[in-house]
C-alpha atoms as an extended CHARMM CRD file, in Angstrom:
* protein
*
       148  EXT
         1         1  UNK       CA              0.6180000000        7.0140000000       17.1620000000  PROA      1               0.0000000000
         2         2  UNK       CA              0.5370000000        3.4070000000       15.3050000000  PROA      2               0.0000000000
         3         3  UNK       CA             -0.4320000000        0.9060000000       17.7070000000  PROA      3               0.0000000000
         4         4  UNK       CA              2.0510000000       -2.0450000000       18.0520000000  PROA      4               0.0000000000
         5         5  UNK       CA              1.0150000000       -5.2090000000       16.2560000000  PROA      5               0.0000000000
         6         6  UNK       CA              1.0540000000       -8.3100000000       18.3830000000  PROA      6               0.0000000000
         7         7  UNK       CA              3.0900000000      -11.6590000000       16.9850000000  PROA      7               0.0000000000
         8         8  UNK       CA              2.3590000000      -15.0120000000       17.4460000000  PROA      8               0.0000000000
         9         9  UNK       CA              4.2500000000      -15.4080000000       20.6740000000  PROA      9               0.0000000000
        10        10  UNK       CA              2.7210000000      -12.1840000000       22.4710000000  PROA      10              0.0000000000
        11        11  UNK       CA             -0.7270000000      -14.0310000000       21.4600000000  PROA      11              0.0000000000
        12        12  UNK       CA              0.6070000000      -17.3140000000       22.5720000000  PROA      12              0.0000000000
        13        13  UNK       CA              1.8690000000      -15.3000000000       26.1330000000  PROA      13              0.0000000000
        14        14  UNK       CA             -2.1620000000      -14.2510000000       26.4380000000  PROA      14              0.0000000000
        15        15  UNK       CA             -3.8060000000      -17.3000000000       25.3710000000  PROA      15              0.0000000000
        16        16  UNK       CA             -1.4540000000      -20.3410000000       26.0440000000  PROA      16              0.0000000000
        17        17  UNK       CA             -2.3020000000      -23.1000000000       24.1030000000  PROA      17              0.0000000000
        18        18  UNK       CA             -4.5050000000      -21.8380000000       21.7310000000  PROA      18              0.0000000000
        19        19  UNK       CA             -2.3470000000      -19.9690000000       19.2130000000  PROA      19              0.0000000000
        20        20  UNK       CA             -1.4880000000      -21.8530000000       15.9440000000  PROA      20              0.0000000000
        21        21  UNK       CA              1.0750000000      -20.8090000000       12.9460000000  PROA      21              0.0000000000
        22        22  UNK       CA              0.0090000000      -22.4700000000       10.1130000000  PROA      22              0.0000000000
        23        23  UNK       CA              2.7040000000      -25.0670000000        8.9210000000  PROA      23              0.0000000000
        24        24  UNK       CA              0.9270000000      -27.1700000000        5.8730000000  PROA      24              0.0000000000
        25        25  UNK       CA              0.2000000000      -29.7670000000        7.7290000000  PROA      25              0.0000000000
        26        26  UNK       CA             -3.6780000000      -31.3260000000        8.0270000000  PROA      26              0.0000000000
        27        27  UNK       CA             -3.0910000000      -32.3820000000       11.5030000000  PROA      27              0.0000000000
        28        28  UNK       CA             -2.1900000000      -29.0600000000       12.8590000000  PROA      28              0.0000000000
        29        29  UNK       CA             -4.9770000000      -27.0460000000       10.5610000000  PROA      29              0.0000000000
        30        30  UNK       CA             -7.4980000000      -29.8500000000       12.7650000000  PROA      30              0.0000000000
        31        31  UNK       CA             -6.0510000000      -29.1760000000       16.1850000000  PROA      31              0.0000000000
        32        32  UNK       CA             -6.1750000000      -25.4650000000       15.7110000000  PROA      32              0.0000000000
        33        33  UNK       CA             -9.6420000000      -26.0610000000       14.2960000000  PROA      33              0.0000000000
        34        34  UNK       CA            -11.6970000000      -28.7660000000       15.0560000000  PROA      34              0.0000000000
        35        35  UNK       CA            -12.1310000000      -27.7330000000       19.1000000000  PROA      35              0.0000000000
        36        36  UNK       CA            -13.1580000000      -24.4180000000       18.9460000000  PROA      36              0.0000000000
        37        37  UNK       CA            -16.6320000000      -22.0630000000       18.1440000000  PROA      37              0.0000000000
        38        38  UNK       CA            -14.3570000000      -19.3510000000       17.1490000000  PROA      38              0.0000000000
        39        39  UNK       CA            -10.6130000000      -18.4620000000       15.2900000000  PROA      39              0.0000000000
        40        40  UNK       CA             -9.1060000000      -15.3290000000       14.9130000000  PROA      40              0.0000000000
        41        41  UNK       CA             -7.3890000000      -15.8730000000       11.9740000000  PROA      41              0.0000000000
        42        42  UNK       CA             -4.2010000000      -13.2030000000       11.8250000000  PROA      42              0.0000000000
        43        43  UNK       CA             -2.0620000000      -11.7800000000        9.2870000000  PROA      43              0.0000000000
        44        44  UNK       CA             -1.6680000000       -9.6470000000        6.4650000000  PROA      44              0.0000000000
        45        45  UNK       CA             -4.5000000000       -9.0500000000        3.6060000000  PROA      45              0.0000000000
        46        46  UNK       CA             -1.2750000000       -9.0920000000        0.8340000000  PROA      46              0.0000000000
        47        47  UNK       CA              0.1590000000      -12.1680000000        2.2180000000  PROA      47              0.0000000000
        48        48  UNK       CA             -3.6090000000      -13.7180000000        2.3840000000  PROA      48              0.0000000000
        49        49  UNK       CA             -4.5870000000      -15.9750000000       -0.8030000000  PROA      49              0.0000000000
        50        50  UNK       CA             -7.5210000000      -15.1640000000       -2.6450000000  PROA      50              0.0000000000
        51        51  UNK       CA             -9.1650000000      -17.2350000000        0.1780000000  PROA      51              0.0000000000
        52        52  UNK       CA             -7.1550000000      -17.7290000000        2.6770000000  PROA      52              0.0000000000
        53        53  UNK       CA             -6.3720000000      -21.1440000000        3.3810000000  PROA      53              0.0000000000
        54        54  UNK       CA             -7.1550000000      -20.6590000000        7.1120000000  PROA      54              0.0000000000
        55        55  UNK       CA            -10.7840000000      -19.3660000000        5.9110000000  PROA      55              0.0000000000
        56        56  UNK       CA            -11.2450000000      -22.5710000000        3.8320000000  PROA      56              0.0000000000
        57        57  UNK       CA            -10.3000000000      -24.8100000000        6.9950000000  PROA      57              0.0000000000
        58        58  UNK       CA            -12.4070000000      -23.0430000000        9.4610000000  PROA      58              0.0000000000
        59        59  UNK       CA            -15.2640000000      -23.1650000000        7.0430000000  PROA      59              0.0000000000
        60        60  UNK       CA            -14.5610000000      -26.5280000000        6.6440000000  PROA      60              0.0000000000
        61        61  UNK       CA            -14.6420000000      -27.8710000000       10.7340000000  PROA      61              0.0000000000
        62        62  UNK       CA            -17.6350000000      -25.2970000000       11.2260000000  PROA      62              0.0000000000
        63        63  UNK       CA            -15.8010000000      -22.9430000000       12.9220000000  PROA      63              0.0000000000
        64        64  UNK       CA            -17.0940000000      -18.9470000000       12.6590000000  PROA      64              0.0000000000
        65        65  UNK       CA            -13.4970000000      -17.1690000000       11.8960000000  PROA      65              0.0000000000
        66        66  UNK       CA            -12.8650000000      -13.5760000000       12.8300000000  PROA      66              0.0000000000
        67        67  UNK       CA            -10.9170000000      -11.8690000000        9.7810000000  PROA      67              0.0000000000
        68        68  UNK       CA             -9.4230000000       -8.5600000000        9.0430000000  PROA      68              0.0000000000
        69        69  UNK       CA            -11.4760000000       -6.0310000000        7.2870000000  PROA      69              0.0000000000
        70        70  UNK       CA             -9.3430000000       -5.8940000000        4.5960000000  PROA      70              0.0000000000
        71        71  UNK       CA             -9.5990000000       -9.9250000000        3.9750000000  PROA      71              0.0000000000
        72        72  UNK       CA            -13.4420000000       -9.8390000000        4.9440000000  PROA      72              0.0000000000
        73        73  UNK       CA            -14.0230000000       -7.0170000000        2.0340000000  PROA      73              0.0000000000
        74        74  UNK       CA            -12.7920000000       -9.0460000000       -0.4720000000  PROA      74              0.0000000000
        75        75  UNK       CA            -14.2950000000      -12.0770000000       -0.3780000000  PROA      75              0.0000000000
        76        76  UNK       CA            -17.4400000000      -11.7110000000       -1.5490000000  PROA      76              0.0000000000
        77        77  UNK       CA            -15.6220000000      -12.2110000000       -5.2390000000  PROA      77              0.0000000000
        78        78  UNK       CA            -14.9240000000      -15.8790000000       -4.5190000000  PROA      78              0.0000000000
        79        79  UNK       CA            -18.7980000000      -15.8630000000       -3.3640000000  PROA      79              0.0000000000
        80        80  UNK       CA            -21.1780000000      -13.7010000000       -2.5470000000  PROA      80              0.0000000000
        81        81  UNK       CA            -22.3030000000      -15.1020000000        0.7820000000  PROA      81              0.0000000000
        82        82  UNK       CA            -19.1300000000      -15.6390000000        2.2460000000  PROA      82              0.0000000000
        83        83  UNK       CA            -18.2670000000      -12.0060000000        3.9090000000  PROA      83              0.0000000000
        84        84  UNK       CA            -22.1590000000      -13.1560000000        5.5560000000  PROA      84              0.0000000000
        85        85  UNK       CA            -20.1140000000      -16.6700000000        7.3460000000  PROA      85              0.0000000000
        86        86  UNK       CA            -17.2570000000      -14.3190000000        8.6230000000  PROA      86              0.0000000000
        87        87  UNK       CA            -16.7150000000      -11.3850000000       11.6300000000  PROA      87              0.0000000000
        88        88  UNK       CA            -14.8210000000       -8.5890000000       10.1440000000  PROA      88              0.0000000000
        89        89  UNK       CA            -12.4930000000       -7.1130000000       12.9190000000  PROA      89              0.0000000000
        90        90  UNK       CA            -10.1500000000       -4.1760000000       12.1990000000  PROA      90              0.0000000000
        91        91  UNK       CA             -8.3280000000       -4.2390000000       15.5950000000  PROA      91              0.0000000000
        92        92  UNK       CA             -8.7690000000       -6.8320000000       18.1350000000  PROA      92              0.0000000000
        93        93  UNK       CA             -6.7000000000       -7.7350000000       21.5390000000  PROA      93              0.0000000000
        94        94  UNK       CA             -6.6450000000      -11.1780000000       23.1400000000  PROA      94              0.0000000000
        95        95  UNK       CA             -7.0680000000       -9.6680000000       26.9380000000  PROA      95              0.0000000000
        96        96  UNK       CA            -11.1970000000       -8.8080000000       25.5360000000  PROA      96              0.0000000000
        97        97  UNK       CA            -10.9800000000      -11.9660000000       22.6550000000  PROA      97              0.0000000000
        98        98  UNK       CA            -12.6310000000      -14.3490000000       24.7770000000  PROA      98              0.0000000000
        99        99  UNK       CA            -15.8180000000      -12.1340000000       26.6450000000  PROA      99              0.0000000000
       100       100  UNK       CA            -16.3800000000      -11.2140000000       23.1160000000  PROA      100             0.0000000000
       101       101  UNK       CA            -17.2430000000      -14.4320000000       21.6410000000  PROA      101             0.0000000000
       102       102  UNK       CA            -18.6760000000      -15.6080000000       25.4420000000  PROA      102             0.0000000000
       103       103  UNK       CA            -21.4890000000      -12.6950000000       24.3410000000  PROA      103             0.0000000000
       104       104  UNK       CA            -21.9580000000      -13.2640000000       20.8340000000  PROA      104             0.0000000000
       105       105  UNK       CA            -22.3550000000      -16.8080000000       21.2850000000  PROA      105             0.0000000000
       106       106  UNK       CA            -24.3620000000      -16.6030000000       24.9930000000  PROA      106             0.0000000000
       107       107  UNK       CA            -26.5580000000      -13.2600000000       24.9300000000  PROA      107             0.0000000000
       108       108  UNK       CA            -30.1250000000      -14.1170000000       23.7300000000  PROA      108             0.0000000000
       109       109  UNK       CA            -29.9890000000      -10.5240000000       22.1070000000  PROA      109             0.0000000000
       110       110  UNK       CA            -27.2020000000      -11.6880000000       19.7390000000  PROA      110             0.0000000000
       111       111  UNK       CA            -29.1170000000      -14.9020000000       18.9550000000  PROA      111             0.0000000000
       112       112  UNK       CA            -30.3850000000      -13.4650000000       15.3700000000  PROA      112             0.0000000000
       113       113  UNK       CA            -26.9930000000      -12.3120000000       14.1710000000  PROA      113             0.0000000000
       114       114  UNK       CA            -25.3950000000      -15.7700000000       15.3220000000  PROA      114             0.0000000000
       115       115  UNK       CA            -28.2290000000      -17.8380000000       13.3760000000  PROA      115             0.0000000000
       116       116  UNK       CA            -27.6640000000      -15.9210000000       10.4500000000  PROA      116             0.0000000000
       117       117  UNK       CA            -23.7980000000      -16.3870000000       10.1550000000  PROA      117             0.0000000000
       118       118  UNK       CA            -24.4670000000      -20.0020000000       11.3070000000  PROA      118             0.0000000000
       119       119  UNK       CA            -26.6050000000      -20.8970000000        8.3320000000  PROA      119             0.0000000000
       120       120  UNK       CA            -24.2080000000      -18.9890000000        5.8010000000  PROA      120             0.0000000000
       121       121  UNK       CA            -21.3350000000      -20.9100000000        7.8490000000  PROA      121             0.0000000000
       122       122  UNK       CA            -22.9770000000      -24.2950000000        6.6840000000  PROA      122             0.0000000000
       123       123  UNK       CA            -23.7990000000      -23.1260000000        3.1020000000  PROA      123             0.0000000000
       124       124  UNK       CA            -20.7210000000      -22.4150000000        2.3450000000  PROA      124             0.0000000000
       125       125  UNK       CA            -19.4400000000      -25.8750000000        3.3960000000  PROA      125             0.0000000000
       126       126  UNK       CA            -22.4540000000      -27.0550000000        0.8690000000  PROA      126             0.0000000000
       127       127  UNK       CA            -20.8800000000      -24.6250000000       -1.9480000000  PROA      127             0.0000000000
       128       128  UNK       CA            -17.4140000000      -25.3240000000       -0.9410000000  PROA      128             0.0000000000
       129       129  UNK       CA            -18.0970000000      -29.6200000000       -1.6760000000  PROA      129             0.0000000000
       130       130  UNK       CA            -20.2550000000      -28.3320000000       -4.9210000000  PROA      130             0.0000000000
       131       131  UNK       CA            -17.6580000000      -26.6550000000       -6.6940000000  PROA      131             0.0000000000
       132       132  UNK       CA            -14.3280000000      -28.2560000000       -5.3940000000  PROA      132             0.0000000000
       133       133  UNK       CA            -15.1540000000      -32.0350000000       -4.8740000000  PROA      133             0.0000000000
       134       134  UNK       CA            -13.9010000000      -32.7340000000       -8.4900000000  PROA      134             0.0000000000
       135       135  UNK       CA            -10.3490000000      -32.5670000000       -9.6260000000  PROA      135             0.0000000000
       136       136  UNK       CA             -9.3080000000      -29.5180000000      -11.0780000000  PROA      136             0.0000000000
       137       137  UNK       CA             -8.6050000000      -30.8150000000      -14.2650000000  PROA      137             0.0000000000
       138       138  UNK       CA            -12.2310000000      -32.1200000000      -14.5260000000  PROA      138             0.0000000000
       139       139  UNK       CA            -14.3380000000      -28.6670000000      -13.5610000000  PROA      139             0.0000000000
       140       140  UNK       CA            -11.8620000000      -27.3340000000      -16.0330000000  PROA      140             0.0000000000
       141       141  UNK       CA            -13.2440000000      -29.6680000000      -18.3360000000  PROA      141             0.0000000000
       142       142  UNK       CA            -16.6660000000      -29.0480000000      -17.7180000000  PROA      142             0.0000000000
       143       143  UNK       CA            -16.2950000000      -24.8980000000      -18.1450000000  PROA      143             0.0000000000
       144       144  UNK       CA            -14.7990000000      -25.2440000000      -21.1590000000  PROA      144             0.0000000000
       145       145  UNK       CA            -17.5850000000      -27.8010000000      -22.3820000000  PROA      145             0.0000000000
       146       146  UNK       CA            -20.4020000000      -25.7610000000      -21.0630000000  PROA      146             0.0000000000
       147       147  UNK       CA            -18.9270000000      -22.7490000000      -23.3600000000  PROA      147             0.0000000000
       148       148  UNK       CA            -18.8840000000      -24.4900000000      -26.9160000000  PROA      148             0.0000000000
């Protein structure tokens, strides 16, 4: 038997308030980020882009997301830390969502495992700014310079 997927609003039913749809716009990415330890962050691996954009922004406010296996596997291509700043979660139900972070981020037996995403959280902010604080045009540049 498949298990039924839940949608935004069946999440939103469980955990008023709290569930965001991304729409493209910076001042909904920072509500649905900026207040929180922890972000599920939902959908499917083939509509994901090669980092999702809700990884970047939960990297980017600190934030430890909780990704699908499928989105977790892959991106240790964009770099090789990264899978070590992310949960991987194959299923997960909001009813358990929030005694599962209350442990992870409370029980002094989880304390290790919590450091050591933490400090791979807040390198890759520091490789995020490295590579992507110039324009495009000018790392392109740069490459291209640094293979003649």
């Amino acid at each position: 038997r498949e298990d039924e997927q839940w949608g935004p609003e069946d999440a939103e039913a469980a955990l008023p308030g709290h569930v965001y749809v991304d729409d493209g716009l910076p001042e909904t990415r920072e509500e649905a980020f900026r207040p929180y330890h922890f972000s599920v962050i939902c959908g499917r691996r083939e509509e994901a882009g090669f980092i999702p954009q809700a990884v970047l922004d939960a990297v980017a406010y600190a934030v430890h997301p909780l990704v699908l296996n499928a989105v977790h596997s892959d991106l240790h291509r964009a770099f090789f830390h990264l899978p070590d700043a992310l949960q991987a979660y194959t299923r997960i139900h909001p009813g358990v969502l929030e005694q599962w972070c209350e442990k992870l981020y409370n029980d002094p037996a989880k304390n290790e495992a919590m450091y050591y995403k933490q400090t791979f959280l807040f390198l890759m902010q520091d490789l995020f700014l490295y590579r992507y604080r110039r324009p495009p045009r000018e790392r392109l540049e740069v490459s291209a310079c640094g293979i003649c």
